[in-house]
Amino acid sequence: MAENVGSVLITDVPTSRIAMTVHRAVREKPTWMDRKFKYAMLVGLGERWSSERLAPGDQRRQDYDNPAPWYDLVDATGGQTIHIVYREAENETRAVFIGLGFDKYSVGRIWAEKFAHRVAEFLAEDRIGARVEDVEF
C-alpha cells in the first residue's frame, strides 16, 4: 500500500522561479487571518524560519543517479526542516516538499504539505498556475 510522504508542486515555470518563491514564502509573515485559518501550525513562519540552497557537492551525495538542479533546505525550527528537491522535465517543473526531523512522521508530512500550498499561493499571486499533489511510495 502506498503511503503519503510529502507533497509535490507542479508548474510550468523554471526551477529558479519556484526557488525564488520558496524563499519569499519563508521570509514573509502570514497575515493574521492566514495564520489563524491556514498556517497556525507553522510556528515561526516568516519570523524564525530560514532557507538555504545546498552546495553542488551535497546534491551529488544525496542523489547519485539523477542529480537535481537544486535542493533547498528550509529550517523551520529546532532541527525540523522541509527539504525541497527540484526536478525539471519536458514541459513542467516539480518541487518535492518533504518534512524531516519531526517527532511524528505525520506532522512532518502535514508541514510539508501546508508549505507547498503556501508556495503555490504565492505563485498564483503572480498569475502562475501550479498544483500540489501528494507524493506516495
CSV table of C-alpha atoms in Angstrom, one decimal:
chain,number,residue,atom,x,y,z
A,1,MET,CA,0.0,0.0,0.0
A,2,ALA,CA,1.4,3.4,-1.0
A,3,GLU,CA,1.9,5.9,1.8
A,4,ASN,CA,1.8,9.7,1.5
A,5,VAL,CA,5.3,11.0,2.4
A,6,GLY,CA,5.1,14.6,1.3
A,7,SER,CA,3.8,16.9,-1.4
A,8,VAL,CA,4.9,17.9,-4.9
A,9,LEU,CA,4.2,21.3,-6.5
A,10,ILE,CA,3.9,21.0,-10.3
A,11,THR,CA,4.1,24.1,-12.6
A,12,ASP,CA,5.5,25.1,-15.9
A,13,VAL,CA,7.9,27.8,-14.8
A,14,PRO,CA,11.7,27.2,-14.3
A,15,THR,CA,13.2,25.9,-11.1
A,16,SER,CA,14.7,29.3,-10.4
A,17,ARG,CA,11.3,30.9,-10.3
A,18,ILE,CA,9.9,28.4,-7.8
A,19,ALA,CA,13.1,28.7,-5.7
A,20,MET,CA,12.7,32.5,-5.5
A,21,THR,CA,9.1,32.0,-4.4
A,22,VAL,CA,10.1,29.4,-1.7
A,23,HIS,CA,12.5,32.0,-0.2
A,24,ARG,CA,9.8,34.6,-0.3
A,25,ALA,CA,7.3,32.3,1.4
A,26,VAL,CA,9.9,31.6,4.1
A,27,ARG,CA,10.6,35.3,4.8
A,28,GLU,CA,7.1,36.8,4.6
A,29,LYS,CA,5.0,36.5,7.7
A,30,PRO,CA,1.4,35.4,7.0
A,31,THR,CA,-1.4,37.8,7.7
A,32,TRP,CA,-3.3,37.3,10.9
A,33,MET,CA,-6.2,35.7,9.1
A,34,ASP,CA,-3.9,33.3,7.2
A,35,ARG,CA,-2.1,32.5,10.4
A,36,LYS,CA,-5.4,31.8,12.1
A,37,PHE,CA,-7.1,29.7,9.4
A,38,LYS,CA,-4.3,28.2,7.3
A,39,TYR,CA,-0.9,28.3,8.9
A,40,ALA,CA,-1.5,28.1,12.6
A,41,MET,CA,0.7,25.1,13.0
A,42,LEU,CA,3.6,26.5,11.1
A,43,VAL,CA,5.0,28.3,14.1
A,44,GLY,CA,7.7,30.9,13.4
A,45,LEU,CA,6.9,31.1,9.6
A,46,GLY,CA,8.1,34.5,8.4
A,47,GLU,CA,9.9,35.2,11.7
A,48,ARG,CA,12.3,32.4,12.6
A,49,TRP,CA,12.3,30.2,9.5
A,50,SER,CA,15.3,30.4,7.2
A,51,SER,CA,16.3,28.7,3.9
A,52,GLU,CA,19.5,27.8,2.2
A,53,ARG,CA,20.5,26.2,-1.1
A,54,LEU,CA,22.6,23.1,-0.7
A,55,ALA,CA,26.0,23.1,-2.4
A,56,PRO,CA,26.5,21.1,-5.6
A,57,GLY,CA,28.7,18.6,-3.7
A,58,ASP,CA,25.8,17.9,-1.4
A,59,GLN,CA,23.5,17.4,-4.3
A,60,ARG,CA,25.7,14.7,-5.8
A,61,ARG,CA,26.0,12.9,-2.4
A,62,GLN,CA,22.2,12.9,-2.0
A,63,ASP,CA,21.2,11.7,-5.5
A,64,TYR,CA,23.9,10.0,-7.5
A,65,ASP,CA,21.8,8.6,-10.3
A,66,ASN,CA,19.8,11.7,-11.2
A,67,PRO,CA,21.2,14.9,-9.8
A,68,ALA,CA,18.6,17.7,-9.4
A,69,PRO,CA,19.5,21.2,-10.4
A,70,TRP,CA,18.9,22.5,-6.9
A,71,TYR,CA,18.0,21.4,-3.4
A,72,ASP,CA,16.6,23.8,-0.8
A,73,LEU,CA,16.6,23.2,2.9
A,74,VAL,CA,14.1,25.2,4.9
A,75,ASP,CA,14.9,25.3,8.6
A,76,ALA,CA,11.5,25.5,10.4
A,77,THR,CA,12.9,25.4,14.0
A,78,GLY,CA,14.9,23.2,16.3
A,79,GLY,CA,16.2,20.7,13.7
A,80,GLN,CA,12.9,20.4,11.9
A,81,THR,CA,13.3,21.1,8.2
A,82,ILE,CA,11.4,20.9,4.9
A,83,HIS,CA,13.6,19.5,2.2
A,84,ILE,CA,12.7,20.6,-1.3
A,85,VAL,CA,14.0,18.8,-4.4
A,86,TYR,CA,13.5,20.4,-7.8
A,87,ARG,CA,13.2,18.4,-11.0
A,88,GLU,CA,12.7,19.8,-14.5
A,89,ALA,CA,11.0,17.6,-17.1
A,90,GLU,CA,9.8,18.3,-20.6
A,91,ASN,CA,7.2,21.0,-20.1
A,92,GLU,CA,6.9,21.1,-16.3
A,93,THR,CA,8.9,21.6,-13.1
A,94,ARG,CA,8.3,19.6,-10.0
A,95,ALA,CA,9.3,20.7,-6.5
A,96,VAL,CA,9.0,17.9,-3.9
A,97,PHE,CA,8.5,19.0,-0.3
A,98,ILE,CA,9.3,16.5,2.4
A,99,GLY,CA,9.3,17.2,6.2
A,100,LEU,CA,12.4,15.9,8.0
A,101,GLY,CA,13.3,15.8,11.7
A,102,PHE,CA,9.8,15.9,13.1
A,103,ASP,CA,8.9,13.9,16.2
A,104,LYS,CA,6.0,12.3,14.3
A,105,TYR,CA,6.2,11.4,10.7
A,106,SER,CA,2.7,12.5,10.0
A,107,VAL,CA,3.4,16.0,11.4
A,108,GLY,CA,6.4,16.5,9.0
A,109,ARG,CA,4.1,15.4,6.1
A,110,ILE,CA,1.5,18.0,7.1
A,111,TRP,CA,4.1,20.8,7.5
A,112,ALA,CA,5.5,20.0,4.0
A,113,GLU,CA,2.0,19.9,2.5
A,114,LYS,CA,1.0,23.3,4.1
A,115,PHE,CA,4.2,24.9,3.0
A,116,ALA,CA,3.9,23.6,-0.6
A,117,HIS,CA,0.4,25.1,-0.7
A,118,ARG,CA,1.7,28.4,0.6
A,119,VAL,CA,4.3,28.5,-2.2
A,120,ALA,CA,1.5,27.7,-4.7
A,121,GLU,CA,-0.5,30.6,-3.4
A,122,PHE,CA,2.5,33.0,-3.8
A,123,LEU,CA,2.8,31.7,-7.4
A,124,ALA,CA,-0.9,32.3,-8.0
A,125,GLU,CA,-0.5,35.9,-6.8
A,126,ASP,CA,2.0,36.3,-9.7
A,127,ARG,CA,-0.5,34.6,-12.1
A,128,ILE,CA,1.5,31.4,-12.4
A,129,GLY,CA,-0.6,28.2,-12.3
A,130,ALA,CA,0.6,25.5,-10.0
A,131,ARG,CA,-1.0,22.4,-8.4
A,132,VAL,CA,0.0,20.4,-5.3
A,133,GLU,CA,-0.3,16.6,-5.1
A,134,ASP,CA,0.7,14.0,-2.6
A,135,VAL,CA,4.0,12.1,-3.1
A,136,GLU,CA,3.5,8.4,-2.4
A,137,PHE,CA,5.8,5.5,-2.1
